[in-house]
Amino acid sequence: MHGKNTLRIMFLGGVGEIGKNMMALEYGRDIIIIDCGATFPYGDDMPGIDLVVPDITYLVQNKDRIRGMLITHGHEDHIGAIPYVIGDINCPIYGSRLALALIQNKLKEFPKLKAKLITVKPRDIVNLGAFSVEFINVCHSIAGSFAMAIKCPAGMMVHTGDFKIDYTPINNDYTDLERFAELGKQGVMLLTSESTNVEREGHSMSERKVGATLDELFAKYSDDRIFVATFASNVYRLQQLLDLAEKYHRKVAFTGRSMVNVTETAYKIGEIKFNRDNFIDIDRLNNFPDKEILVISTGSQGEPMSALTRMANDDFQKIKLGEHDCIIISASPIPGNEKMVNNVINRLYEHNCHIIYNDLADVHASGHAYREELKLIHNLVKPKFFMPVHGEFRHQKLHKDLAMSMGEQERNIVLPQIGDVIEVSRNGIKKAGTIPAGQRYVDGLGYGDPESIVLRDRKQLSEDGVAVVVLGLNSVTGEITSGPDIISRGLIYSNEAEDLIKEAKQTIVDSINSQPEKQTDFSIVKNDVKRVLGNFLYRKIKRRPMILTIVIEN
Ligand SMILES: [Zn+2]
Ligand SMILES: [Zn+2]
């Protein structure tokens, strides 16, 4: 058992990366989970893979101790893995009305799954074993977003979730700064804060400014058909567009499956409001003059099958673009998507239509805090210990520097990585080993089903090769008795391999020797070797070979 009054935090995703956010908090016998996100594989990184979700081996092994899953908000990187996880750990899920409605939507595609969903409101408190969790309203690019104040006998932790500070938000959805300040006064042991925009100086733009820019564009292009591509989940943006449609007497057509789904869902629970009579089916556009039409579509990321991309490629039967069309891309490319978005913009220019995107006008505002907003939260919460999360390593590092520039102590800041277990008590914070963690893939053939794994293995072998690690370990002390030896095929030309393999071996040895306690559970050692070597090879040669570890006990 771990020290009394120690909170253990386990990172299953969302650190060292932007995507698949998930962490678990453990105090005594009780475990709670925060978020359960997925990542979409971008570009050519993972052929044939549709979705990447966290490895939850540790949670499955300890599922009897899990008291609940708490959802910060309904973005895919926070809820996308739920259908692939909840069947194995079966715990109640707490979240805002919109987040739960979006989860419900997902679960509909998995009729066998049963999940207990419990709606919470800002400032509600939920007791889960030794934990009590308070939900705090924050402003973000989706309604129903929460920060959380989590109390247990070890102390209080504040987790920001994704947030920005918008002094003129839509629907009065303010970040509850008053509550952050009160908690700061009570004494916060640990802050975990998102880091997405730590590279950006100053303050993020208000969502209302986007509305004003869109209004100007609607006035300027008053005779044209207007198309707006945006994120389906940004209900504030959608609300502003619907209000403009009303103001400028335009009918609205939605296109794109997620756009239709999310707007229906948000409408049903009252998160967006509009007059249903103003809606038309996309098939009926030709019955109306150009100046009476607004089309809201998906495709702001240049996704190949989206309505916008197909229109740009002249591949969308219902709509042909021309000089009387104004196209607004009300989003910014997610890193990795720039090329696809630029391709679409280039194609759109070929149609002689008017094109407005983020480089030309303020048609998008980020939902994530810039530096001055991050500083304000540090200032109000005044944490003793701090961990930057929701960012790649460079974001975490810059966020650490930011905290130190505000007087926080270096020894009180930890940059967690996937699989890390962090122990924190009033006396200190430290890394305390690892748990199995990493990526699991969902492909077109399903998840965890054996045939799909065979196909995946073949793909991995053909694309990235294989590395076999042979390692002798003392079964009592856990010390290395022989090796590691690494045999590889299809991974790298043999004349370059020698130095790389030498370095890889040393990385494995260092990792095993750096464990605070020698590990004699060899399944954990195997997982560690796989993770360490996998990360090393990806860093060095951008490949993800299949890694097999053979441990010889002696
Ligand atoms: Zn988000
Ligand atoms: Zn996020």
Coordinates of C-alpha atoms and ligand atoms in Angstrom, one line a residue, residues 18-21 35 72-73 75-78 140 161-162 194 196 368 390, ligand 2:
I18 CA -2.3 16.6 -27.8
G19 CA -5.1 14.0 -28.0
K20 CA -6.6 11.0 -26.1
N21 CA -6.7 12.7 -22.7
D35 CA -11.8 12.0 -19.4
T72 CA -14.5 17.8 -18.6
H73 CA -16.3 18.3 -21.9
H75 CA -14.6 17.0 -27.5
E76 CA -13.4 13.8 -29.1
D77 CA -10.0 14.1 -27.4
H78 CA -11.9 13.8 -24.1
H140 CA -14.1 26.7 -24.2
G161 CA -9.7 20.9 -18.3
D162 CA -9.7 22.8 -21.7
E194 CA -3.9 22.6 -20.1
T196 CA -2.2 23.9 -25.8
H368 CA -7.6 27.5 -25.5
H390 CA -2.8 18.7 -22.5
Ligands
ZN2 ZN -8.8 18.9 -25.5

